[in-house]
Coordinates of C-alpha atoms in Angstrom, one line a residue:
M1 CA -32.7 -3.1 -8.7
V2 CA -29.4 -1.6 -9.7
T3 CA -28.2 -3.0 -13.1
H4 CA -25.3 -0.7 -13.9
L5 CA -22.6 1.1 -11.8
K6 CA -20.6 4.1 -12.6
F7 CA -16.8 3.8 -12.5
V8 CA -13.6 5.8 -13.1
T9 CA -10.0 4.7 -13.4
L10 CA -7.0 6.7 -12.1
D11 CA -3.3 6.5 -12.4
V12 CA -2.0 7.0 -8.8
F13 CA 1.3 8.4 -7.5
T14 CA 1.8 10.3 -10.8
T15 CA 0.3 13.2 -12.8
T16 CA 1.5 11.6 -16.1
P17 CA -1.1 9.5 -17.9
F18 CA -0.2 5.8 -18.1
K19 CA 2.4 6.1 -15.4
G20 CA 2.0 5.3 -11.7
N21 CA -0.3 2.6 -10.5
P22 CA -3.8 2.1 -12.1
L23 CA -6.8 2.0 -9.8
G24 CA -10.5 1.3 -10.5
I25 CA -13.1 3.2 -8.4
V26 CA -16.7 1.9 -8.6
H27 CA -19.7 3.9 -7.2
L28 CA -22.3 2.0 -5.1
P29 CA -25.5 4.0 -5.2
P30 CA -27.4 4.7 -1.9
G31 CA -29.5 1.6 -0.9
S32 CA -27.8 -0.7 -3.4
H33 CA -27.1 -4.2 -2.2
I34 CA -24.0 -5.6 -3.9
S35 CA -22.7 -8.8 -2.4
Q36 CA -19.0 -9.6 -1.6
T37 CA -19.0 -12.1 -4.5
Q38 CA -20.3 -9.5 -6.9
K39 CA -17.6 -7.0 -5.8
Q40 CA -14.9 -9.7 -6.2
T41 CA -16.2 -10.5 -9.7
I42 CA -16.0 -6.8 -10.7
A43 CA -12.4 -6.6 -9.2
R44 CA -11.4 -9.6 -11.3
E45 CA -12.9 -8.0 -14.4
F46 CA -10.8 -4.8 -13.9
N47 CA -7.8 -7.1 -13.3
L48 CA -5.9 -4.3 -11.5
S49 CA -3.9 -4.6 -8.4
E50 CA -6.8 -3.1 -6.5
T51 CA -10.4 -1.8 -7.1
V52 CA -12.2 0.4 -4.7
F53 CA -16.0 0.5 -4.0
V54 CA -17.3 3.8 -2.7
H55 CA -20.5 3.8 -0.8
D56 CA -22.3 6.9 -2.1
V57 CA -24.8 8.7 0.2
D58 CA -28.1 10.4 -0.7
P59 CA -27.2 14.1 -0.5
S60 CA -30.5 14.9 1.2
N61 CA -29.9 12.4 3.9
D62 CA -26.1 12.6 4.5
S63 CA -25.3 12.5 8.2
D64 CA -21.6 13.0 7.6
P65 CA -21.0 14.8 4.3
H66 CA -17.2 14.8 4.8
S67 CA -16.8 11.0 5.1
R68 CA -17.2 8.1 2.8
R69 CA -17.0 4.4 3.4
I70 CA -14.9 2.4 1.0
D71 CA -14.1 -1.3 0.3
I72 CA -10.8 -2.3 -1.2
F73 CA -10.5 -5.5 -3.3
M74 CA -7.6 -7.3 -5.0
T75 CA -8.5 -9.7 -7.8
S76 CA -8.6 -12.5 -5.2
R77 CA -9.6 -11.0 -1.8
E78 CA -10.7 -8.0 0.1
L79 CA -8.0 -6.0 2.0
P80 CA -8.5 -4.1 5.2
F81 CA -6.3 -1.3 3.9
A82 CA -4.0 -0.5 1.0
G83 CA -2.0 2.6 0.2
H84 CA -2.5 3.3 -3.4
P85 CA -6.3 2.8 -3.3
T86 CA -6.4 5.2 -0.4
I87 CA -4.4 7.9 -2.1
G88 CA -6.2 7.5 -5.4
T89 CA -9.7 7.6 -3.8
A90 CA -8.6 10.5 -1.6
N91 CA -7.5 12.5 -4.7
Y92 CA -10.7 11.6 -6.5
L93 CA -13.1 12.5 -3.7
H94 CA -11.4 15.6 -2.1
V95 CA -13.0 17.9 -4.7
Q96 CA -16.3 16.7 -3.3
G97 CA -15.3 17.9 0.2
I98 CA -14.5 14.4 1.5
K99 CA -12.0 14.6 4.3
K100 CA -12.1 11.1 5.8
L101 CA -12.3 7.6 4.3
I102 CA -13.7 4.8 6.4
T103 CA -11.8 1.5 5.7
K104 CA -12.0 -1.9 7.3
A105 CA -8.7 -1.0 9.0
G106 CA -10.3 2.2 10.5
P107 CA -11.0 5.8 9.6
I108 CA -8.4 7.6 7.5
P109 CA -8.3 11.4 7.7
I110 CA -7.1 13.0 4.4
R111 CA -5.8 16.5 3.6
F112 CA -4.9 18.4 0.4
S113 CA -1.9 20.6 0.0
S114 CA -2.8 23.2 -2.6
E115 CA 0.8 24.4 -2.8
E116 CA 2.2 21.0 -3.7
G117 CA -0.9 19.4 -5.2
I118 CA -0.5 16.4 -3.0
V119 CA -3.2 14.5 -1.2
S120 CA -2.0 12.9 2.0
A121 CA -3.7 10.4 4.3
A122 CA -3.1 9.6 8.0
I123 CA -2.6 5.9 7.6
P124 CA -3.9 3.5 10.3
H125 CA -1.0 1.6 11.9
D126 CA -0.5 -1.2 14.3
T127 CA 3.1 -2.0 13.6
H128 CA 4.7 -5.3 14.5
L129 CA 8.2 -6.6 13.8
N130 CA 8.1 -10.4 13.5
S131 CA 10.3 -12.4 15.8
R132 CA 11.7 -14.6 13.0
V133 CA 13.1 -14.2 9.5
F134 CA 13.3 -16.7 6.7
G135 CA 16.8 -17.7 7.7
D136 CA 15.5 -19.1 11.0
I137 CA 13.4 -21.7 9.1
E138 CA 15.7 -22.0 6.0
S139 CA 15.6 -25.8 6.0
T140 CA 11.8 -25.8 5.5
L141 CA 11.6 -23.2 2.8
R142 CA 10.7 -23.8 -0.8
V143 CA 14.2 -23.2 -2.1
A144 CA 13.1 -22.4 -5.6
S145 CA 11.1 -19.5 -4.2
L146 CA 14.3 -17.7 -3.2
H147 CA 16.4 -15.8 -5.7
P148 CA 19.2 -17.7 -7.4
T149 CA 21.6 -14.8 -7.0
S150 CA 23.5 -15.4 -3.8
E151 CA 23.6 -11.8 -2.7
I152 CA 19.8 -11.3 -3.2
R153 CA 19.1 -14.7 -1.6
S154 CA 21.1 -13.8 1.5
A155 CA 19.2 -10.5 1.8
E156 CA 15.9 -12.3 1.5
L157 CA 16.9 -14.8 4.3
E158 CA 17.8 -11.9 6.6
A159 CA 14.8 -9.6 5.7
P160 CA 12.7 -8.4 8.6
L161 CA 9.0 -9.3 8.3
F162 CA 7.1 -6.2 9.3
S163 CA 3.4 -5.5 9.5
I164 CA 2.0 -2.0 9.1
V165 CA -1.4 -3.2 10.3
N166 CA -2.5 -6.7 11.3
G167 CA -3.3 -8.3 7.9
M168 CA -0.6 -6.4 5.8
T169 CA 2.9 -7.8 6.1
F170 CA 6.1 -7.3 4.0
A171 CA 9.5 -8.9 3.8
L172 CA 11.7 -5.8 3.7
V173 CA 14.6 -6.8 1.6
C174 CA 17.5 -4.4 1.6
L175 CA 19.8 -4.5 -1.5
P176 CA 23.1 -2.6 -1.9
C177 CA 22.7 -1.4 -5.4
L178 CA 20.3 -0.7 -8.3
D179 CA 21.9 -3.5 -10.4
L180 CA 20.7 -6.1 -8.0
L181 CA 17.3 -4.4 -7.7
S182 CA 16.9 -4.8 -11.5
K183 CA 17.3 -8.6 -11.2
V184 CA 14.4 -9.4 -8.8
S185 CA 11.2 -10.8 -10.2
P186 CA 7.8 -12.1 -9.1
G187 CA 7.6 -15.5 -7.5
A188 CA 5.9 -17.7 -5.0
F189 CA 6.4 -16.8 -1.4
P190 CA 8.9 -19.3 0.2
C191 CA 6.5 -20.5 2.9
A192 CA 3.0 -20.1 4.2
P193 CA 2.6 -17.0 6.5
R194 CA 1.7 -19.3 9.5
D195 CA 5.1 -21.1 9.2
V196 CA 7.1 -17.9 9.9
I197 CA 4.8 -15.1 11.2
D198 CA 4.1 -14.8 14.9
A199 CA 0.8 -16.1 16.4
G200 CA -2.0 -13.6 16.1
W201 CA -0.4 -11.9 13.0
S202 CA -0.3 -14.8 10.5
E203 CA -3.7 -14.3 8.9
T204 CA -2.1 -11.8 6.6
F205 CA -1.4 -10.7 3.1
I206 CA 2.3 -11.0 2.6
A207 CA 4.7 -9.9 -0.1
R208 CA 8.4 -9.0 -0.7
Y209 CA 9.4 -5.3 -0.9
Y210 CA 12.9 -4.8 -2.2
Y211 CA 14.7 -1.5 -1.6
V212 CA 17.9 0.4 -2.2
L213 CA 18.9 3.5 -0.2
I214 CA 19.7 6.3 -2.8
G215 CA 20.6 9.0 -0.3
T216 CA 19.8 10.8 2.9
S217 CA 20.1 14.5 3.8
L218 CA 19.5 16.8 6.8
S219 CA 18.1 20.3 6.3
G220 CA 19.3 23.3 8.3
S221 CA 16.5 22.7 10.8
G222 CA 17.6 19.1 11.3
A223 CA 14.8 17.5 9.4
R224 CA 15.9 14.3 7.6
T225 CA 14.9 13.3 4.1
V226 CA 15.5 9.7 2.9
K227 CA 15.4 8.8 -0.8
L228 CA 14.7 5.1 -1.8
R229 CA 14.1 3.0 -4.9
T230 CA 11.8 0.1 -4.4
R231 CA 10.1 -2.9 -6.1
M232 CA 7.2 -5.0 -4.7
M233 CA 6.8 -8.6 -5.8
E234 CA 3.9 -11.0 -5.4
E235 CA 3.6 -14.5 -6.7
R236 CA 2.6 -13.6 -10.2
I237 CA 2.8 -9.8 -10.5
E238 CA 5.0 -6.8 -9.8
D239 CA 3.2 -3.8 -8.4
S240 CA 4.1 -0.4 -9.8
A241 CA 3.3 1.4 -6.5
T242 CA 2.5 0.0 -3.1
G243 CA 1.5 2.5 -0.5
S244 CA 1.1 0.0 2.3
A245 CA 4.6 -1.4 1.7
A246 CA 6.0 2.1 1.5
C247 CA 4.5 2.9 4.9
A248 CA 5.8 -0.3 6.4
L249 CA 9.3 0.3 5.1
A250 CA 9.3 3.9 6.2
S251 CA 8.0 3.0 9.7
F252 CA 10.5 0.2 10.1
L253 CA 13.5 2.5 9.1
A254 CA 12.2 5.3 11.3
L255 CA 12.1 3.0 14.3
R256 CA 15.4 1.1 13.7
E257 CA 17.8 3.2 11.6
Y258 CA 17.3 6.9 12.4
S259 CA 17.3 8.9 15.6
E260 CA 15.1 11.8 14.4
T261 CA 11.5 11.8 15.6
Q262 CA 10.2 13.1 12.2
I263 CA 11.5 11.8 8.9
L264 CA 10.3 12.3 5.3
F265 CA 10.8 9.4 2.9
E266 CA 10.7 9.9 -0.9
I267 CA 10.2 6.6 -2.5
T268 CA 10.3 5.9 -6.3
Q269 CA 8.8 2.6 -7.5
G270 CA 7.7 1.1 -10.8
V271 CA 10.7 2.4 -12.9
E272 CA 11.5 -1.1 -14.2
L273 CA 7.9 -1.5 -15.4
G274 CA 7.9 1.8 -17.2
R275 CA 5.3 3.1 -14.7
R276 CA 7.3 5.4 -12.4
S277 CA 5.5 6.2 -9.2
D278 CA 6.5 8.9 -6.7
I279 CA 5.4 8.1 -3.1
V280 CA 5.9 10.3 -0.1
V281 CA 5.7 9.0 3.5
E282 CA 6.2 11.1 6.6
V283 CA 6.7 9.2 9.8
R284 CA 6.6 10.6 13.3
V285 CA 7.9 8.5 16.2
E286 CA 7.8 9.0 20.0
V287 CA 9.6 7.4 22.9
G288 CA 7.5 5.9 25.6
E289 CA 8.2 5.9 29.3
D290 CA 9.7 2.4 28.9
G291 CA 12.3 4.0 26.5
K292 CA 11.0 2.2 23.5
K293 CA 10.3 4.0 20.2
R294 CA 6.8 3.8 18.7
V295 CA 5.2 5.1 15.6
K296 CA 3.0 8.0 16.4
E297 CA 1.8 9.0 13.0
V298 CA 2.2 7.9 9.3
Q299 CA 1.2 10.3 6.5
L300 CA 1.1 8.8 3.0
G301 CA 1.1 11.3 0.1
G302 CA 0.9 11.4 -3.6
K303 CA -0.9 12.7 -6.7
A304 CA -3.3 11.0 -9.2
R305 CA -4.7 11.5 -12.6
Q306 CA -8.1 10.3 -13.9
I307 CA -7.8 8.2 -17.1
M308 CA -11.2 6.7 -17.8
E309 CA -14.9 6.8 -16.8
G310 CA -17.9 4.8 -17.7
T311 CA -20.5 2.3 -16.6
L312 CA -20.3 -1.4 -15.9
V313 CA -22.9 -4.2 -15.8
V314 CA -23.7 -5.5 -12.3
P315 CA -22.7 -9.2 -12.2
P316 CA -25.5 -11.7 -11.5
V317 CA -25.9 -12.9 -7.9

């Protein structure tokens, strides 16, 4: 019976210690049987935005030495996919030759750029723009959950509700300036997801992702780069880096705001927390025979720095 597990922690989307977004990674030895409840207990003990469990394989009996299965847990629930755990784990495992992570949302190929030192992951996506916004159900919202500043409140009511995959949804709140961005804060979501999200998509994690456009440029070859500042708010916490939200925002903007079929998004998050995170998202879109644009590929990229390592006691069953 396994009584102790090895773990490391990393700061993700940075190379500076104690910046970026912390991540716990726990190794599950081959043949170990750790229950969902035990994993959830460990994630609560770390008390980070996410903790990853890596299913290790016996090297002498490894049918796929370039892949590893991972489970991603918040302190309260398991997630099918999340960006910063994916990039952190990809950074940590790529030195072992791992080129693919198997998540509940599907397989995620990873690659390493030795020139830039960035690990990127081909993010699974099944995008969906919800048919309603908060403004459509304003009379039923918990009013105290909306921001008291009128300009922010109006942006919240008009924000598109966009899913990067079924189960991960974000209210994408566009603000005109950094001064307003500095005023947002965590708070309860204004309604239950089922009250506003389309049928078939309402069983979802949902949060508010605020953003300000800093600038956009075109290279000589016509490639577009978009720079953004962001903040992600849940009921009780602010996240210093949110890869899934960054992918959702980049995909939405690529589909709705820009004409290019390949766009690079450089996203800075966590500044207000003193934990600056630098997130890179590259989105490729295609136009179908029906004339509609669709997301073809989403690449999430970033760096990471290991901070701690040790062992933990396996919780009782």
